[in-house]
Amino acid sequence: MSDVTSGQDMQMRIDAQRGEAEAQGAGNVVAVRHLRGATEFRGRREALIASGDIHADWLPTERLPGQRVRATLRARDGGRDVFVRRLDDGRYCVLVIQTPAERAEQERAAFARFMDEVLRRHR
């Protein structure tokens, strides 16, 4: 069972690194990482807003590179915490903490994918 999970972890890391490399190379690409309990978005301000996942007011415009800023959205799903950090290259890293309902749904979906993979390997 650990071979399946370690293989999935490795693939997730490779996908995250590929997405981050693409975001560094192109101004219109947003790298997305699904973490346990949160989603991380990395990219330029315009690309993040254009993605529709990030609200413009989450991204302060006049900040020093590396300075952390915390903003809170309480408009949907019972409220979310949003952590924003401007990277040295001018991109933003936005960490959106999931609500308990979103976290439970993500865990159910991850378990279903895991079981599908286990059953597929044993056929």
PDB file of C-alpha atoms in Angstrom:
ATOM      1  CA  MET A   1       0.000   0.000   0.000  1.00  0.00           C
ATOM      2  CA  SER A   2       2.873   2.399   0.689  1.00  0.00           C
ATOM      3  CA  ASP A   3       4.133   1.906  -2.888  1.00  0.00           C
ATOM      4  CA  VAL A   4       0.854   3.298  -4.207  1.00  0.00           C
ATOM      5  CA  THR A   5       0.827   6.280  -1.893  1.00  0.00           C
ATOM      6  CA  SER A   6       4.520   7.076  -2.376  1.00  0.00           C
ATOM      7  CA  GLY A   7       4.009   6.912  -6.146  1.00  0.00           C
ATOM      8  CA  GLN A   8       1.077   9.312  -5.868  1.00  0.00           C
ATOM      9  CA  ASP A   9       3.111  11.655  -3.651  1.00  0.00           C
ATOM     10  CA  MET A  10       5.983  11.662  -6.151  1.00  0.00           C
ATOM     11  CA  GLN A  11       3.627  12.431  -9.046  1.00  0.00           C
ATOM     12  CA  MET A  12       2.030  15.265  -7.056  1.00  0.00           C
ATOM     13  CA  ARG A  13       5.463  16.747  -6.335  1.00  0.00           C
ATOM     14  CA  ILE A  14       6.470  16.507  -9.993  1.00  0.00           C
ATOM     15  CA  ASP A  15       3.220  18.179 -11.078  1.00  0.00           C
ATOM     16  CA  ALA A  16       3.695  20.961  -8.510  1.00  0.00           C
ATOM     17  CA  GLN A  17       7.285  21.600  -9.611  1.00  0.00           C
ATOM     18  CA  ARG A  18       6.249  21.627 -13.268  1.00  0.00           C
ATOM     19  CA  GLY A  19       3.461  24.089 -12.530  1.00  0.00           C
ATOM     20  CA  GLU A  20       5.785  26.345 -10.570  1.00  0.00           C
ATOM     21  CA  ALA A  21       8.384  26.306 -13.355  1.00  0.00           C
ATOM     22  CA  GLU A  22       5.713  27.236 -15.888  1.00  0.00           C
ATOM     23  CA  ALA A  23       4.516  30.089 -13.678  1.00  0.00           C
ATOM     24  CA  GLN A  24       8.036  31.446 -13.435  1.00  0.00           C
ATOM     25  CA  GLY A  25       8.493  31.335 -17.195  1.00  0.00           C
ATOM     26  CA  ALA A  26       5.181  32.817 -18.325  1.00  0.00           C
ATOM     27  CA  GLY A  27       3.343  35.841 -17.015  1.00  0.00           C
ATOM     28  CA  ASN A  28      -0.114  34.440 -17.759  1.00  0.00           C
ATOM     29  CA  VAL A  29       0.250  31.066 -16.014  1.00  0.00           C
ATOM     30  CA  VAL A  30      -0.987  30.330 -12.507  1.00  0.00           C
ATOM     31  CA  ALA A  31       0.559  27.383 -10.673  1.00  0.00           C
ATOM     32  CA  VAL A  32      -1.960  25.625  -8.423  1.00  0.00           C
ATOM     33  CA  ARG A  33      -1.076  23.166  -5.667  1.00  0.00           C
ATOM     34  CA  HIS A  34      -3.745  21.300  -3.727  1.00  0.00           C
ATOM     35  CA  LEU A  35      -2.452  20.828  -0.217  1.00  0.00           C
ATOM     36  CA  ARG A  36      -4.110  19.099   2.694  1.00  0.00           C
ATOM     37  CA  GLY A  37      -6.594  21.676   3.930  1.00  0.00           C
ATOM     38  CA  ALA A  38      -5.585  24.468   1.566  1.00  0.00           C
ATOM     39  CA  THR A  39      -4.944  25.458  -2.035  1.00  0.00           C
ATOM     40  CA  GLU A  40      -1.885  27.426  -3.070  1.00  0.00           C
ATOM     41  CA  PHE A  41      -1.884  29.719  -6.103  1.00  0.00           C
ATOM     42  CA  ARG A  42       1.306  31.271  -7.512  1.00  0.00           C
ATOM     43  CA  GLY A  43       1.549  33.753 -10.328  1.00  0.00           C
ATOM     44  CA  ARG A  44       1.517  37.360 -11.440  1.00  0.00           C
ATOM     45  CA  ARG A  45      -1.233  39.639 -10.172  1.00  0.00           C
ATOM     46  CA  GLU A  46      -3.060  39.890 -13.519  1.00  0.00           C
ATOM     47  CA  ALA A  47      -2.948  36.128 -14.111  1.00  0.00           C
ATOM     48  CA  LEU A  48      -4.216  35.327 -10.618  1.00  0.00           C
ATOM     49  CA  ILE A  49      -7.172  37.686 -10.986  1.00  0.00           C
ATOM     50  CA  ALA A  50      -7.918  36.436 -14.516  1.00  0.00           C
ATOM     51  CA  SER A  51      -8.034  32.847 -13.225  1.00  0.00           C
ATOM     52  CA  GLY A  52     -11.209  33.721 -11.300  1.00  0.00           C
ATOM     53  CA  ASP A  53      -9.987  31.945  -8.159  1.00  0.00           C
ATOM     54  CA  ILE A  54      -8.357  35.000  -6.571  1.00  0.00           C
ATOM     55  CA  HIS A  55     -10.109  38.265  -5.702  1.00  0.00           C
ATOM     56  CA  ALA A  56      -8.263  41.477  -6.553  1.00  0.00           C
ATOM     57  CA  ASP A  57      -8.617  42.837  -3.010  1.00  0.00           C
ATOM     58  CA  TRP A  58      -6.627  39.851  -1.689  1.00  0.00           C
ATOM     59  CA  LEU A  59      -3.548  41.114  -3.551  1.00  0.00           C
ATOM     60  CA  PRO A  60      -2.062  44.308  -2.144  1.00  0.00           C
ATOM     61  CA  THR A  61      -0.225  46.285  -4.797  1.00  0.00           C
ATOM     62  CA  GLU A  62       2.352  48.242  -2.807  1.00  0.00           C
ATOM     63  CA  ARG A  63       4.305  45.749  -0.736  1.00  0.00           C
ATOM     64  CA  LEU A  64       7.990  45.061  -0.344  1.00  0.00           C
ATOM     65  CA  PRO A  65       9.208  41.720  -1.764  1.00  0.00           C
ATOM     66  CA  GLY A  66       8.964  39.011   0.880  1.00  0.00           C
ATOM     67  CA  GLN A  67       6.567  40.960   3.099  1.00  0.00           C
ATOM     68  CA  ARG A  68       3.642  38.871   4.343  1.00  0.00           C
ATOM     69  CA  VAL A  69       0.094  40.161   4.298  1.00  0.00           C
ATOM     70  CA  ARG A  70      -2.990  38.483   5.745  1.00  0.00           C
ATOM     71  CA  ALA A  71      -6.464  39.069   4.403  1.00  0.00           C
ATOM     72  CA  THR A  72      -9.662  37.316   5.427  1.00  0.00           C
ATOM     73  CA  LEU A  73     -12.667  36.519   3.260  1.00  0.00           C
ATOM     74  CA  ARG A  74     -15.876  35.722   5.116  1.00  0.00           C
ATOM     75  CA  ALA A  75     -18.262  35.944   2.224  1.00  0.00           C
ATOM     76  CA  ARG A  76     -18.845  32.294   1.366  1.00  0.00           C
ATOM     77  CA  ASP A  77     -18.753  28.801   2.840  1.00  0.00           C
ATOM     78  CA  GLY A  78     -18.664  30.130   6.386  1.00  0.00           C
ATOM     79  CA  GLY A  79     -15.460  32.114   5.856  1.00  0.00           C
ATOM     80  CA  ARG A  80     -11.959  31.402   4.627  1.00  0.00           C
ATOM     81  CA  ASP A  81      -8.547  32.594   5.671  1.00  0.00           C
ATOM     82  CA  VAL A  82      -6.317  33.831   2.876  1.00  0.00           C
ATOM     83  CA  PHE A  83      -2.567  34.318   3.307  1.00  0.00           C
ATOM     84  CA  VAL A  84      -0.727  36.328   0.658  1.00  0.00           C
ATOM     85  CA  ARG A  85       3.021  36.691   0.205  1.00  0.00           C
ATOM     86  CA  ARG A  86       4.743  38.609  -2.550  1.00  0.00           C
ATOM     87  CA  LEU A  87       7.725  36.685  -3.894  1.00  0.00           C
ATOM     88  CA  ASP A  88      11.058  38.262  -4.769  1.00  0.00           C
ATOM     89  CA  ASP A  89      10.371  37.961  -8.502  1.00  0.00           C
ATOM     90  CA  GLY A  90       7.143  39.997  -8.242  1.00  0.00           C
ATOM     91  CA  ARG A  91       4.752  37.049  -8.269  1.00  0.00           C
ATOM     92  CA  TYR A  92       2.330  36.354  -5.435  1.00  0.00           C
ATOM     93  CA  CYS A  93       1.850  33.200  -3.405  1.00  0.00           C
ATOM     94  CA  VAL A  94      -1.766  32.981  -2.218  1.00  0.00           C
ATOM     95  CA  LEU A  95      -2.705  30.281   0.277  1.00  0.00           C
ATOM     96  CA  VAL A  96      -6.469  29.767   0.628  1.00  0.00           C
ATOM     97  CA  ILE A  97      -7.409  27.730   3.694  1.00  0.00           C
ATOM     98  CA  GLN A  98     -10.377  25.462   3.028  1.00  0.00           C
ATOM     99  CA  THR A  99     -13.540  25.438   5.052  1.00  0.00           C
ATOM    100  CA  PRO A 100     -14.351  22.216   6.964  1.00  0.00           C
ATOM    101  CA  ALA A 101     -16.908  21.256   4.292  1.00  0.00           C
ATOM    102  CA  GLU A 102     -14.373  21.709   1.472  1.00  0.00           C
ATOM    103  CA  ARG A 103     -11.735  19.772   3.395  1.00  0.00           C
ATOM    104  CA  ALA A 104     -14.131  16.869   3.993  1.00  0.00           C
ATOM    105  CA  GLU A 105     -15.096  16.807   0.305  1.00  0.00           C
ATOM    106  CA  GLN A 106     -11.449  16.837  -0.783  1.00  0.00           C
ATOM    107  CA  GLU A 107     -10.624  13.982   1.587  1.00  0.00           C
ATOM    108  CA  ARG A 108     -13.571  11.935   0.255  1.00  0.00           C
ATOM    109  CA  ALA A 109     -12.441  12.557  -3.326  1.00  0.00           C
ATOM    110  CA  ALA A 110      -8.822  11.647  -2.488  1.00  0.00           C
ATOM    111  CA  PHE A 111      -9.955   8.419  -0.824  1.00  0.00           C
ATOM    112  CA  ALA A 112     -12.115   7.532  -3.840  1.00  0.00           C
ATOM    113  CA  ARG A 113      -9.148   8.123  -6.201  1.00  0.00           C
ATOM    114  CA  PHE A 114      -6.914   6.022  -3.957  1.00  0.00           C
ATOM    115  CA  MET A 115      -9.377   3.124  -3.886  1.00  0.00           C
ATOM    116  CA  ASP A 116      -9.834   3.299  -7.666  1.00  0.00           C
ATOM    117  CA  GLU A 117      -6.068   3.038  -8.070  1.00  0.00           C
ATOM    118  CA  VAL A 118      -5.827   0.095  -5.646  1.00  0.00           C
ATOM    119  CA  LEU A 119      -8.657  -1.768  -7.398  1.00  0.00           C
ATOM    120  CA  ARG A 120      -7.216  -1.039 -10.837  1.00  0.00           C
ATOM    121  CA  ARG A 121      -3.828  -2.489  -9.812  1.00  0.00           C
ATOM    122  CA  HIS A 122      -5.416  -5.674  -8.431  1.00  0.00           C
ATOM    123  CA  ARG A 123      -7.421  -6.505 -11.523  1.00  0.00           C
TER     124      ARG A 123
END
